[in-house]
Amino acid sequence: MVLARFCRVFRPLLVVAVLVAVAIWSNPGQSAESFRFYVRQQQRPVGVLHRLQELAGLLEVSVWNGGVASLGFEGDRTFLGAFDSWIEVPNVRKMWKSGDIVWSQGRDPEAVFVVFLLVYLAWQLWPWPMGQHFIASSQNVRSGRLWCLLTAQISHQEVLHLMSNVFFMFATLPRAQAFLGRAELAGLYFLGGSLGTALSLVLSSLLLRGASFVECFGASSALFACLAYLLAQPSESRFRWAGYEFGEVSFLLLQLLVDACARAGGLRFLPTWKCDVIAHLGGFAAGWGYATWRRS
């Protein structure tokens, strides 16, 4: 009783403290060299030319470390660094003059992150309409709001749930896009996630006691579909998560551990973040099945 009251009162502070700690730990701008490495990796195979330009004073590279996030500067380009990722901040004036106002395919994971963040902010501002249109539930489906199966794949109400899937997304989507391209990856993401979600809506109330009212939302089901597609490929995949490299088996075990922690701790401290094992398994099966069908 005392613990429950403590969690209810201090939960917002706990969430903020955890988020700040994770942001500081995964800040990619701890040194200027890490930013230089990122920029040169972007420009392969001309990374050596980039180094020579900097040595000759023709190109200036610098980093401002703000603790929880960083700013990287390379010439007239600006990058925001946070949660082990660098995101180029668009130069709107330059893009408008050049006519290049379309988000390039290589920056799709960054665009997905922005969508995740905007939907999360919408949850904080308008929770009631978001619950009608961005949660997959039997009630919403019976009311004819079938689009909730799709919108649930980008929906997060708790900040820790959001950040968990942001790490998952940046680890899987870039490599999956290299195999599939933009359009096919979008199809796998939304259809694979929706199939897992629909499976959970049907089976959860039957298999899990006390789950008479089932709600599903979050990107995990869709991301498990993308992960399964990668694991089904004959080539070995490597995954970068929170600054560390993982092989296929170790990364899958890591995600299962995150699921276990969410189920054990999330139910007590974050009531709206409940690990949906059935949706995750359904998404994984959809991704693996699609990879098998595509090879045949």
XYZ file of N, CA, C and O in Angstrom, residues 201-283:
332
model
N -5.618 -9.295 -29.949
C -6.999 -8.952 -29.619
C -7.881 -10.192 -29.568
O -8.793 -10.293 -28.740
N -7.589 -11.148 -30.447
C -8.405 -12.362 -30.501
C -8.033 -13.341 -29.389
O -8.904 -13.906 -28.709
N -6.722 -13.522 -29.165
C -6.279 -14.602 -28.273
C -6.098 -14.177 -26.820
O -6.217 -15.027 -25.927
N -5.791 -12.923 -26.572
C -5.478 -12.509 -25.198
C -6.633 -12.768 -24.244
O -6.451 -13.263 -23.124
N -7.835 -12.419 -24.672
C -8.991 -12.620 -23.788
C -9.279 -14.091 -23.556
O -9.897 -14.468 -22.556
N -8.811 -14.953 -24.478
C -9.050 -16.395 -24.340
C -7.968 -17.082 -23.510
O -8.267 -17.996 -22.740
N -6.725 -16.626 -23.670
C -5.607 -17.330 -23.052
C -5.161 -16.739 -21.725
O -4.595 -17.452 -20.887
N -5.392 -15.432 -21.533
C -4.884 -14.769 -20.333
C -6.039 -14.441 -19.400
O -6.971 -13.726 -19.772
N -5.953 -14.938 -18.213
C -6.992 -14.631 -17.235
C -6.954 -13.166 -16.850
O -5.894 -12.584 -16.663
N -8.131 -12.584 -16.702
C -8.214 -11.175 -16.313
C -7.986 -10.218 -17.458
O -7.828 -9.031 -17.243
N -7.937 -10.728 -18.683
C -7.696 -9.869 -19.847
C -8.957 -9.761 -20.699
O -8.917 -9.876 -21.914
N -10.098 -9.562 -20.052
C -11.357 -9.479 -20.788
C -11.405 -8.232 -21.675
O -12.075 -8.219 -22.709
N -10.711 -7.162 -21.267
C -10.651 -5.939 -22.072
C -9.199 -5.748 -22.505
O -8.331 -5.490 -21.677
N -8.928 -5.896 -23.798
C -7.567 -5.890 -24.314
C -7.335 -4.626 -25.125
O -8.153 -4.261 -25.983
N -6.233 -3.954 -24.847
C -5.800 -2.793 -25.618
C -4.368 -3.023 -26.070
O -3.530 -3.471 -25.292
N -4.103 -2.719 -27.330
C -2.765 -2.934 -27.877
C -2.280 -1.644 -28.539
O -3.000 -1.071 -29.364
N -1.088 -1.201 -28.187
C -0.461 -0.089 -28.889
C 1.023 -0.094 -28.574
O 1.470 -0.650 -27.577
N 1.792 0.533 -29.471
C 3.247 0.505 -29.375
C 3.844 -0.112 -30.620
O 3.205 -0.909 -31.310
N 5.096 0.236 -30.894
C 5.752 -0.190 -32.127
C 6.388 -1.567 -32.038
O 6.889 -2.073 -33.044
N 6.349 -2.198 -30.869
C 7.117 -3.439 -30.682
C 6.701 -4.538 -31.638
O 7.544 -5.257 -32.189
N 5.395 -4.715 -31.844
C 4.922 -5.779 -32.728
C 5.461 -5.587 -34.140
O 5.950 -6.537 -34.770
N 5.401 -4.359 -34.652
C 5.924 -4.069 -35.984
C 7.439 -4.245 -36.044
O 7.985 -4.753 -37.026
N 8.131 -3.831 -34.978
C 9.586 -3.958 -34.967
C 10.024 -5.406 -34.847
O 11.058 -5.798 -35.410
N 9.255 -6.226 -34.147
C 9.554 -7.661 -34.108
C 9.367 -8.287 -35.484
O 10.074 -9.241 -35.833
N 8.419 -7.777 -36.264
C 8.261 -8.264 -37.637
C 9.505 -7.947 -38.461
O 10.005 -8.792 -39.218
N 10.032 -6.726 -38.312
C 11.253 -6.342 -39.030
C 12.451 -7.142 -38.544
O 13.298 -7.573 -39.349
N 12.535 -7.369 -37.234
C 13.640 -8.155 -36.682
C 13.597 -9.584 -37.202
O 14.632 -10.154 -37.592
N 12.400 -10.185 -37.239
C 12.275 -11.564 -37.736
C 12.689 -11.654 -39.195
O 13.335 -12.629 -39.613
N 12.338 -10.642 -39.980
C 12.749 -10.644 -41.388
C 14.269 -10.669 -41.509
O 14.832 -11.403 -42.327
N 14.953 -9.872 -40.677
C 16.416 -9.833 -40.724
C 17.018 -11.153 -40.264
O 17.994 -11.640 -40.847
N 16.456 -11.736 -39.209
C 16.998 -12.996 -38.696
C 16.795 -14.137 -39.679
O 17.536 -15.127 -39.651
N 15.793 -14.018 -40.553
C 15.521 -15.074 -41.532
C 16.438 -14.997 -42.750
O 16.420 -15.903 -43.596
N 17.239 -13.947 -42.848
C 18.143 -13.801 -43.988
C 19.375 -14.698 -43.807
O 19.814 -14.946 -42.679
N 19.938 -15.177 -44.910
C 21.122 -16.045 -44.788
C 22.363 -15.316 -44.278
O 23.241 -15.924 -43.668
N 22.440 -13.997 -44.506
C 23.611 -13.250 -44.048
C 23.458 -12.872 -42.578
O 22.347 -12.672 -42.080
N 24.588 -12.764 -41.896
C 24.600 -12.415 -40.481
C 24.335 -10.919 -40.316
O 24.910 -10.094 -41.014
N 23.435 -10.573 -39.396
C 23.125 -9.172 -39.113
C 23.763 -8.755 -37.792
O 23.863 -9.558 -36.861
N 24.194 -7.505 -37.745
C 24.710 -6.915 -36.522
C 23.797 -5.760 -36.138
O 23.285 -5.041 -36.995
N 23.601 -5.580 -34.839
C 22.668 -4.569 -34.355
C 23.384 -3.677 -33.350
O 24.062 -4.173 -32.453
N 23.190 -2.374 -33.516
C 23.775 -1.406 -32.584
C 22.648 -0.871 -31.708
O 21.690 -0.282 -32.203
N 22.772 -1.069 -30.409
C 21.734 -0.677 -29.449
C 22.406 0.023 -28.279
O 23.256 -0.557 -27.610
N 22.032 1.300 -28.059
C 22.562 2.085 -26.940
C 24.087 2.095 -26.907
O 24.696 2.024 -25.837
N 24.695 2.161 -28.092
C 26.143 2.279 -28.161
C 26.903 0.968 -28.176
O 28.127 0.970 -28.225
N 26.204 -0.180 -28.141
C 26.862 -1.488 -28.099
C 26.458 -2.316 -29.310
O 25.338 -2.207 -29.814
N 27.381 -3.150 -29.773
C 27.133 -4.034 -30.904
C 26.650 -5.395 -30.405
O 27.194 -5.940 -29.446
N 25.632 -5.923 -31.077
C 25.073 -7.217 -30.723
C 24.950 -8.081 -31.975
O 24.645 -7.581 -33.062
N 25.188 -9.380 -31.786
C 24.899 -10.333 -32.843
C 23.419 -10.661 -32.857
O 22.628 -10.136 -32.072
N 23.025 -11.558 -33.752
C 21.601 -11.861 -33.913
C 21.005 -12.477 -32.650
O 19.962 -12.031 -32.149
N 21.667 -13.502 -32.131
C 21.121 -14.203 -30.965
C 21.123 -13.297 -29.742
O 20.128 -13.209 -29.006
N 22.229 -12.595 -29.523
C 22.322 -11.736 -28.335
C 21.326 -10.583 -28.406
O 20.741 -10.188 -27.386
N 21.057 -10.052 -29.608
C 20.093 -8.955 -29.719
C 18.671 -9.460 -29.482
O 17.862 -8.779 -28.841
N 18.365 -10.644 -30.001
C 17.036 -11.214 -29.744
C 16.841 -11.459 -28.254
O 15.776 -11.155 -27.696
N 17.879 -11.983 -27.589
C 17.785 -12.200 -26.146
C 17.640 -10.878 -25.400
O 16.918 -10.792 -24.397
N 18.315 -9.836 -25.885
C 18.188 -8.517 -25.271
C 16.750 -8.020 -25.342
O 16.203 -7.521 -24.348
N 16.119 -8.165 -26.501
C 14.741 -7.702 -26.643
C 13.779 -8.530 -25.792
O 12.818 -8.004 -25.237
N 14.043 -9.819 -25.666
C 13.216 -10.650 -24.795
C 13.399 -10.232 -23.335
O 12.442 -10.261 -22.547
N 14.627 -9.833 -22.969
C 14.873 -9.338 -21.612
C 14.124 -8.036 -21.369
O 13.545 -7.833 -20.290
N 14.129 -7.141 -22.360
C 13.370 -5.890 -22.237
C 11.890 -6.192 -22.057
O 11.210 -5.583 -21.225
N 11.388 -7.173 -22.813
C 9.984 -7.583 -22.665
C 9.706 -8.091 -21.257
O 8.687 -7.747 -20.636
N 10.622 -8.923 -20.761
C 10.429 -9.488 -19.416
C 10.437 -8.398 -18.356
O 9.622 -8.413 -17.420
N 11.353 -7.434 -18.492
C 11.410 -6.334 -17.525
C 10.150 -5.482 -17.603
O 9.626 -5.034 -16.574
N 9.660 -5.245 -18.824
C 8.440 -4.453 -18.981
C 7.256 -5.161 -18.338
O 6.400 -4.535 -17.706
N 7.217 -6.474 -18.486
C 6.092 -7.216 -17.922
C 6.189 -7.282 -16.398
O 5.185 -7.187 -15.688
N 7.405 -7.427 -15.874
C 7.569 -7.543 -14.422
C 7.446 -6.196 -13.720
O 6.773 -6.070 -12.700
N 8.104 -5.166 -14.269
C 8.114 -3.872 -13.606
C 7.093 -2.898 -14.139
O 6.566 -2.072 -13.403
N 6.788 -2.996 -15.462
C 5.862 -2.042 -16.049
C 4.471 -2.137 -15.483
O 3.782 -1.133 -15.321
N 4.021 -3.337 -15.156
C 2.666 -3.486 -14.638
C 2.498 -2.781 -13.310
O 1.403 -2.338 -12.955
N 3.582 -2.652 -12.548
C 3.490 -2.028 -11.228
C 3.731 -0.525 -11.285
O 3.010 0.255 -10.684
N 4.764 -0.120 -12.032
C 5.157 1.289 -11.989
C 4.582 2.109 -13.140
O 4.398 3.306 -13.001
N 4.331 1.472 -14.299
C 3.806 2.182 -15.464
C 2.586 1.424 -15.968
O 2.691 0.581 -16.852
N 1.421 1.691 -15.414
C 0.243 0.885 -15.691
C -0.153 0.799 -17.161
O -0.775 -0.162 -17.576
N 0.180 1.817 -17.971
C -0.226 1.768 -19.370
C 0.798 1.046 -20.254
O 0.549 0.834 -21.430
N 1.969 0.706 -19.702
C 2.961 -0.030 -20.486
C 2.915 -1.487 -20.050
O 3.510 -1.869 -19.064
N 2.214 -2.299 -20.810
C 2.086 -3.710 -20.495
C 2.625 -4.512 -21.672
O 2.162 -4.357 -22.795
N 3.581 -5.356 -21.416
C 4.212 -6.129 -22.468
C 3.202 -7.098 -23.082
O 2.662 -7.965 -22.398
N 2.940 -6.948 -24.364
C 1.972 -7.787 -25.078
C 2.727 -8.901 -25.784
O 3.126 -8.773 -26.948
N 2.916 -10.005 -25.080
C 3.713 -11.109 -25.609
C 3.089 -11.681 -26.871
O 3.784 -12.000 -27.852
N 1.763 -11.813 -26.886
C 1.088 -12.412 -28.044
C 1.279 -11.544 -29.282
O 1.560 -12.053 -30.379
N 1.144 -10.219 -29.144
C 1.344 -9.322 -30.288
C 2.780 -9.390 -30.790
O 3.030 -9.388 -32.002
N 3.736 -9.484 -29.875
C 5.140 -9.568 -30.286
C 5.413 -10.870 -31.033
O 6.087 -10.875 -32.066
N 4.887 -11.979 -30.523
C 5.058 -13.263 -31.208
C 4.366 -13.255 -32.568
O 4.884 -13.798 -33.553
N 3.182 -12.639 -32.617
C 2.476 -12.548 -33.891
C 3.224 -11.722 -34.906
O 3.315 -12.089 -36.083
N 3.784 -10.581 -34.478
C 4.582 -9.774 -35.383
C 5.825 -10.512 -35.857
O 6.184 -10.454 -37.032
